[in-house]
CSV table of C-alpha atoms in Angstrom, one decimal:
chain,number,residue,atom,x,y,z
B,29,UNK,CA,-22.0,41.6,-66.0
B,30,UNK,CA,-21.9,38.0,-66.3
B,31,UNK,CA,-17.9,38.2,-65.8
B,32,UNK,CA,-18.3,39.7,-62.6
B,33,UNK,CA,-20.5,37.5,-61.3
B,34,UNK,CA,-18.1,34.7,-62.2
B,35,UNK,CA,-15.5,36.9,-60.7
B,36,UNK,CA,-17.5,37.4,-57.7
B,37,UNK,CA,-18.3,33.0,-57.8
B,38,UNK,CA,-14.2,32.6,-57.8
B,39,UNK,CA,-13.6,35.4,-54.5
B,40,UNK,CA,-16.2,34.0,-52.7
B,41,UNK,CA,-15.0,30.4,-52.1
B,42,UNK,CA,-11.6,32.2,-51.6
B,43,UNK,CA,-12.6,34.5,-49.3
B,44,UNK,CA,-13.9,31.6,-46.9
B,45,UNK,CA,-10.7,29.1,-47.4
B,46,UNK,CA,-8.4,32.4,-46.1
B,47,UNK,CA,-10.8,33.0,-43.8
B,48,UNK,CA,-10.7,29.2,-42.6
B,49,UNK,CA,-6.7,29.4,-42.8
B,50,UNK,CA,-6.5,32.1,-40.7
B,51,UNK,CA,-8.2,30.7,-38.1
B,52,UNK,CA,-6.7,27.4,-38.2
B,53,UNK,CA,-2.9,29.1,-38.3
B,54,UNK,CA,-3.9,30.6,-34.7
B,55,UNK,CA,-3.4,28.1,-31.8
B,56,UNK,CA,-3.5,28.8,-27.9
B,57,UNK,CA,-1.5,27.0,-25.5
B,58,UNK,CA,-2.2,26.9,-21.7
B,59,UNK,CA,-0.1,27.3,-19.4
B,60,UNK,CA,0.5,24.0,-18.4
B,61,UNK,CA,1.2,23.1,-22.3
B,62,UNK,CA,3.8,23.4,-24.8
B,63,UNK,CA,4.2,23.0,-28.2
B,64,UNK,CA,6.3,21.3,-30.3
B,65,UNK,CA,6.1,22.3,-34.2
B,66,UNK,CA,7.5,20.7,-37.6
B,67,UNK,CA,8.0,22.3,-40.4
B,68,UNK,CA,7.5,19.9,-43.1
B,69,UNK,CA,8.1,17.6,-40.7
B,70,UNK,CA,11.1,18.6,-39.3
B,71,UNK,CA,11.1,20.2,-36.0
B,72,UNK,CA,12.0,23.4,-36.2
B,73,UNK,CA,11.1,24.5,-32.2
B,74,UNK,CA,9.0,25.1,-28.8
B,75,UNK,CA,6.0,27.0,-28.2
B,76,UNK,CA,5.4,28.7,-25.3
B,77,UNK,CA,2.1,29.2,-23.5
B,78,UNK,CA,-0.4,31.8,-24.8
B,79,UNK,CA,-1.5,32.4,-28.7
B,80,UNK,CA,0.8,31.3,-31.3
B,81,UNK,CA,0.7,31.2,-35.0
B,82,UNK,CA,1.6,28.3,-37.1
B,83,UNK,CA,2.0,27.6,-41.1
B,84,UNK,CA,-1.1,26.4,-42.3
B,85,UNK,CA,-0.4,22.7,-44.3
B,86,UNK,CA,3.5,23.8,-44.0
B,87,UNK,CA,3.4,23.5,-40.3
B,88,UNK,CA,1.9,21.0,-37.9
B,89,UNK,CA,1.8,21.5,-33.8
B,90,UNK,CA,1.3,18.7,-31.0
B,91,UNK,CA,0.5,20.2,-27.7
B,92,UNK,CA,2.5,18.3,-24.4
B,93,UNK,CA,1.7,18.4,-21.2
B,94,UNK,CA,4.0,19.5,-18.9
B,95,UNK,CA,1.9,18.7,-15.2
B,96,UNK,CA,3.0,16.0,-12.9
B,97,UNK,CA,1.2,12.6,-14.0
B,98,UNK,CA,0.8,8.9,-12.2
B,99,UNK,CA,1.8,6.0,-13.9
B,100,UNK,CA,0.0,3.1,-12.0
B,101,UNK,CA,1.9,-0.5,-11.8
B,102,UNK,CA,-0.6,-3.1,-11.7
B,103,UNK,CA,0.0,-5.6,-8.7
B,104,UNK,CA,2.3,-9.0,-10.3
B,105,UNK,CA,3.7,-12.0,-8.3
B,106,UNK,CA,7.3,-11.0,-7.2
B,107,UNK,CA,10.0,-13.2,-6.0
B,108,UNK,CA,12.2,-12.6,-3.2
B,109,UNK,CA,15.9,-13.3,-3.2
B,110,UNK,CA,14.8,-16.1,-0.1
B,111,UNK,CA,12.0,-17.4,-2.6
B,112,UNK,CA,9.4,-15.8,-1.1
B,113,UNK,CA,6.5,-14.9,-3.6
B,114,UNK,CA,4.5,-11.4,-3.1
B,115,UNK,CA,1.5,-10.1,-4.8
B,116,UNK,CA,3.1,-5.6,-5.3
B,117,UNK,CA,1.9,-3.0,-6.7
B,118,UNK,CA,3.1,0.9,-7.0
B,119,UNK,CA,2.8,3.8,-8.3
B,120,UNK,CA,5.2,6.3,-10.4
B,121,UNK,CA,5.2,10.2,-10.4
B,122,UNK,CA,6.7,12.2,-13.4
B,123,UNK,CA,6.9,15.0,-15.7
B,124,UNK,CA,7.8,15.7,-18.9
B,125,UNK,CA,11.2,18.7,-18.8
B,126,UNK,CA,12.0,18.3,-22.6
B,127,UNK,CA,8.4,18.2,-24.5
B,128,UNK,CA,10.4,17.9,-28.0
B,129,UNK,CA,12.6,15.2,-26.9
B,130,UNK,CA,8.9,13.0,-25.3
B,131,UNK,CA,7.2,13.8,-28.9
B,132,UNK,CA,10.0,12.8,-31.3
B,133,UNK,CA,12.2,10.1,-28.7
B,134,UNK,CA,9.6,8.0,-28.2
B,135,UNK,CA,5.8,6.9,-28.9
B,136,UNK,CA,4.1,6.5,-25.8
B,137,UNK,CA,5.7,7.4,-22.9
B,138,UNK,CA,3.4,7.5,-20.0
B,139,UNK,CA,3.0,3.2,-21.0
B,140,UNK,CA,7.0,2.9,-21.6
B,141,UNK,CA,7.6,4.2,-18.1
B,142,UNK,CA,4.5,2.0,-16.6
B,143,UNK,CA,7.1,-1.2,-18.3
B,144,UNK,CA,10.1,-0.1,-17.1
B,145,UNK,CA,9.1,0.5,-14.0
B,146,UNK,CA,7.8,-2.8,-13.5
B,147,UNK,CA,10.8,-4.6,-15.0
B,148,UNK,CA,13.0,-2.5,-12.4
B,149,UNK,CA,10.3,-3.5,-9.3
B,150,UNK,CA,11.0,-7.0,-10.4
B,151,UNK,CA,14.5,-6.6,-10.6
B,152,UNK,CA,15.1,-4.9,-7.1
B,153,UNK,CA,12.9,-7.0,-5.1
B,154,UNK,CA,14.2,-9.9,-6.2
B,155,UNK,CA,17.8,-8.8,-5.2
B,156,UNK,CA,16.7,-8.6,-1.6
B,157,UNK,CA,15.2,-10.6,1.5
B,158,UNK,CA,11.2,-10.7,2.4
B,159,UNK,CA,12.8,-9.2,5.2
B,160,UNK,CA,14.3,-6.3,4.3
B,161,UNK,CA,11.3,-5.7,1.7
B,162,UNK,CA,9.0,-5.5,4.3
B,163,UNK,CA,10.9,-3.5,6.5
B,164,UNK,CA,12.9,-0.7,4.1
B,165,UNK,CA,9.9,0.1,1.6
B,166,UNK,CA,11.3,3.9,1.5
B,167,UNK,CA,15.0,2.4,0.2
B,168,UNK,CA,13.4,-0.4,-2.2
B,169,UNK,CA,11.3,2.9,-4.0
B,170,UNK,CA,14.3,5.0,-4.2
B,171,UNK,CA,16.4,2.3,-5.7
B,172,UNK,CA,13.3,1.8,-8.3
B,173,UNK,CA,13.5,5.3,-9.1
B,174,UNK,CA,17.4,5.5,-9.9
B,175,UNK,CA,17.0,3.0,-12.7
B,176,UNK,CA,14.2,4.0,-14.1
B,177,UNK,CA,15.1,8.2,-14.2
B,178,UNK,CA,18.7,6.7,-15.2
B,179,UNK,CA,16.6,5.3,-18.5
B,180,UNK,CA,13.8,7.8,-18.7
B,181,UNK,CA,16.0,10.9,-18.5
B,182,UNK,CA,17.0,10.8,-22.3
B,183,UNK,CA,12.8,10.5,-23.1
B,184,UNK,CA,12.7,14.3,-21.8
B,185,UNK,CA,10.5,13.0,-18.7
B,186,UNK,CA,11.9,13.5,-14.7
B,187,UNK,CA,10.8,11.2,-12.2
B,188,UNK,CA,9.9,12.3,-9.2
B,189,UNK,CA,9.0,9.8,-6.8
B,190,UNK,CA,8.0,6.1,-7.2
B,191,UNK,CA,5.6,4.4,-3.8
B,192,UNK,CA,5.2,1.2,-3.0
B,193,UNK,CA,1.2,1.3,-2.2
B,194,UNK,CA,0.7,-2.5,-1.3
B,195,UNK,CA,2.8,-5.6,-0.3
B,196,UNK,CA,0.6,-9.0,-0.1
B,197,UNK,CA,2.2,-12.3,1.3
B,198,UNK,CA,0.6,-15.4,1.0
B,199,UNK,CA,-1.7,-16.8,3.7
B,200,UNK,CA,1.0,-19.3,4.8
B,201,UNK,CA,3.6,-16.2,5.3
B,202,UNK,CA,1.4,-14.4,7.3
B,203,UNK,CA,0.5,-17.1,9.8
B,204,UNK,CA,4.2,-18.0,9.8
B,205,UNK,CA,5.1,-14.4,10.6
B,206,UNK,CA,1.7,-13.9,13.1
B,207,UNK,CA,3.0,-16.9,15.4
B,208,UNK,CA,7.2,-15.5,15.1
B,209,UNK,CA,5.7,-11.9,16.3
B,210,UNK,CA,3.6,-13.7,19.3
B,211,UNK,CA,6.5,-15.6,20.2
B,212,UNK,CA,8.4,-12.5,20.1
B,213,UNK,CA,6.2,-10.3,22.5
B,214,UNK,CA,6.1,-13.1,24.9
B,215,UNK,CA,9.8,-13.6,25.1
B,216,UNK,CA,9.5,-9.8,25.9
B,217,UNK,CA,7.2,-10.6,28.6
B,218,UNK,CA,9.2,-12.9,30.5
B,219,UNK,CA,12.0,-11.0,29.9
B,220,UNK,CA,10.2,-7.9,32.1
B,221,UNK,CA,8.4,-10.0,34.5
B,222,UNK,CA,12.2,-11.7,35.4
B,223,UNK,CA,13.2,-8.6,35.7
B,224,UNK,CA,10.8,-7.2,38.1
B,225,UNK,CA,11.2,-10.1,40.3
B,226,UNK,CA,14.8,-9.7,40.6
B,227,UNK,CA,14.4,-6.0,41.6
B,228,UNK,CA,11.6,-7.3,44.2
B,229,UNK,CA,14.0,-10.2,45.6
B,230,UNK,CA,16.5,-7.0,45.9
B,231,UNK,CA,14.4,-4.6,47.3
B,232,UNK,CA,13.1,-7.7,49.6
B,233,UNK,CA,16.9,-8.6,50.7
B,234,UNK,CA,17.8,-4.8,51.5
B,235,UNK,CA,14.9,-4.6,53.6
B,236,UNK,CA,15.9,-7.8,55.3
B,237,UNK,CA,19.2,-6.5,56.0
B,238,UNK,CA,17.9,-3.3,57.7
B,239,UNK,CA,15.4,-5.6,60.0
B,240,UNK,CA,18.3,-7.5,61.0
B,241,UNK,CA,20.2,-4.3,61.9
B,242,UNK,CA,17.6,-4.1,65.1
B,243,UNK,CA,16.3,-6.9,66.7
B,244,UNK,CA,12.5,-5.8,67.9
B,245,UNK,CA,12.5,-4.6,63.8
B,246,UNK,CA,10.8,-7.2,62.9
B,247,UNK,CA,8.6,-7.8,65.6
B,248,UNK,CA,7.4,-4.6,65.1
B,249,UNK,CA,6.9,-5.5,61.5
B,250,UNK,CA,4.9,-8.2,62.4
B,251,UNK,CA,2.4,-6.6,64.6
B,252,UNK,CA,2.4,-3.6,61.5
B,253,UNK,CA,1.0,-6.6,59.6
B,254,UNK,CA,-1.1,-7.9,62.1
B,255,UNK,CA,-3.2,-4.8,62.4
B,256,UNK,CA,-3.5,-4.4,58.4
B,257,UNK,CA,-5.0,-7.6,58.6
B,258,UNK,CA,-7.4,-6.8,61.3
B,259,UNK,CA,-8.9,-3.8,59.5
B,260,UNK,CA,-11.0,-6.5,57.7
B,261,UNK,CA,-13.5,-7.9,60.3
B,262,UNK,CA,-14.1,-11.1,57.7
B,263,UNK,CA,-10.2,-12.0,58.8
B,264,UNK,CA,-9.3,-14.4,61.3
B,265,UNK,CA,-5.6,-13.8,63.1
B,266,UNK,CA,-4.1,-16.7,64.7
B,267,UNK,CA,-1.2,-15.7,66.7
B,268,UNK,CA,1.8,-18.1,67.9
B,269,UNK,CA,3.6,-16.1,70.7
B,270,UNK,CA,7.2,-17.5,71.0
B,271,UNK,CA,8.4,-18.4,74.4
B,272,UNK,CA,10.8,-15.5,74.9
B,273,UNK,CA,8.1,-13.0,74.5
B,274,UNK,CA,9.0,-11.3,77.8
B,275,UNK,CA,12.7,-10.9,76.3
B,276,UNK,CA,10.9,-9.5,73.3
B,277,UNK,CA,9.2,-6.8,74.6
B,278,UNK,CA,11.9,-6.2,76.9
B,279,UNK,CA,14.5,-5.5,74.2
B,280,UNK,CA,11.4,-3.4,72.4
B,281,UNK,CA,10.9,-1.0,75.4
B,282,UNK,CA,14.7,-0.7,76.0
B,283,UNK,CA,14.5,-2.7,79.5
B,284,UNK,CA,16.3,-5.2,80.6
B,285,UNK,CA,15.0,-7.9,83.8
């Protein structure tokens, strides 16, 4: 009797530690995860979603997920290739494609692709003008992603996109680039208003022509005027007849004295 409750003291605990093995040897992946297993320590291969048994104390699993993440920049001071200092800031899109290549190539890579894209942002803006900065944000981002994929593609992570959210120039720059753009519309205009009065002096000198075709024309002109005038009661008309009016009218009516 007393053996078998010493046999029964010995299966007990051992009972529990396979229970507790046999729990611990099933994992679960979701969908969005993959795992990446070592067999004392070495890998030996890929999870794929769902439930998945490992090796207790033989084998070891680190779960990597594979959904697109956002790698913030935090704004620096960036200098032009003109010397122009800007405050920019961006953000980078990415996901991991090779989950055993992120866990064994390197440490941290969400933070190694924050640095390198920083480094690159400094490196690209300050190959180019304020100008062209300003102006070609699309092209500056798209450079920024070529050498940072180019260096991230052998970490097992894919780039996807890399924006620009915010450009700050200094107070001086923007009052210097305020003034240029006023100076600009007004140039714009006088450029219009020239142009309309050369298209009224036109319009004016082909209507002169075509007065001077008839010769009560403008006479009749005149008293057209006269009477648009004299709709308005607070108006006063003077009127300075020429001494040939009686030719005048004479040529208006078609008689001749």
């Amino acid at each position: 009797m007393d053996q078998l409750f010493s046999l029964l003291a010995c299966l007990v605990p051992l009972f529990f530690v396979l229970i507790f093995l046999f729990f611990s040897a099933i994992k679960q992946l979701y969908q969005y995860e993959r795992g990446v297993v070592f067999t004392l320590g070495k890998f030996t291969g890929t999870r794929n979603p769902g439930i998945t048994l490992i090796l207790p104390v033989i084998q070891n699993m680190r779960k990597v997920d594979m959904r697109i993440k956002t790698a913030d920049v935090p704004r620096q001071e960036v200098m032009t290739k003109d010397n122009i200092p800007m405050l920019v800031n961006a953000v980078v899109y990415f996901k991991v494609v090779r989950p055993e290549d992120v866990v064994i190539k390197i440490e941290d890579h969400v933070y190694a692709i924050r640095q390198y894209t920083q480094a690159a942002l400094r490196d690209v803006i300050g190959n180019h003008e304020l100008d062209f900065v300003l102006s070609e944000r699309e092209k500056i981002a798209n450079s920024i992603k070529e050498i940072v994929d180019a260096e991230t593609s052998g970490w097992g992570v894919d780039v996807e996109s890399i924006k620009i959210q915010e450009i700050e120039l200094p107070a001086e720059m923007k009052r210097a680039m305020a003034k240029q753009a006023e100076a600009e519309r007004e140039r714009r205009a006088m450029i219009i208003a020239s142009q309309g009065e050369l298209s009224a002096a036109e319009n004016l000198r082909q209507a002169a022509e075509t007065l001077a075709q008839s010769a009560g024309a403008l006479h009749l002109r005149t008293l057209q005027t006269i009477r648009d005038i004299a709709a308005d009661p607070s108006e006063k008309i003077v009127l300075f007849v020429p001494s040939d009016i009686n030719n005048t009218l004479s040529t208006i009516m078609g008689k001749k004295e």
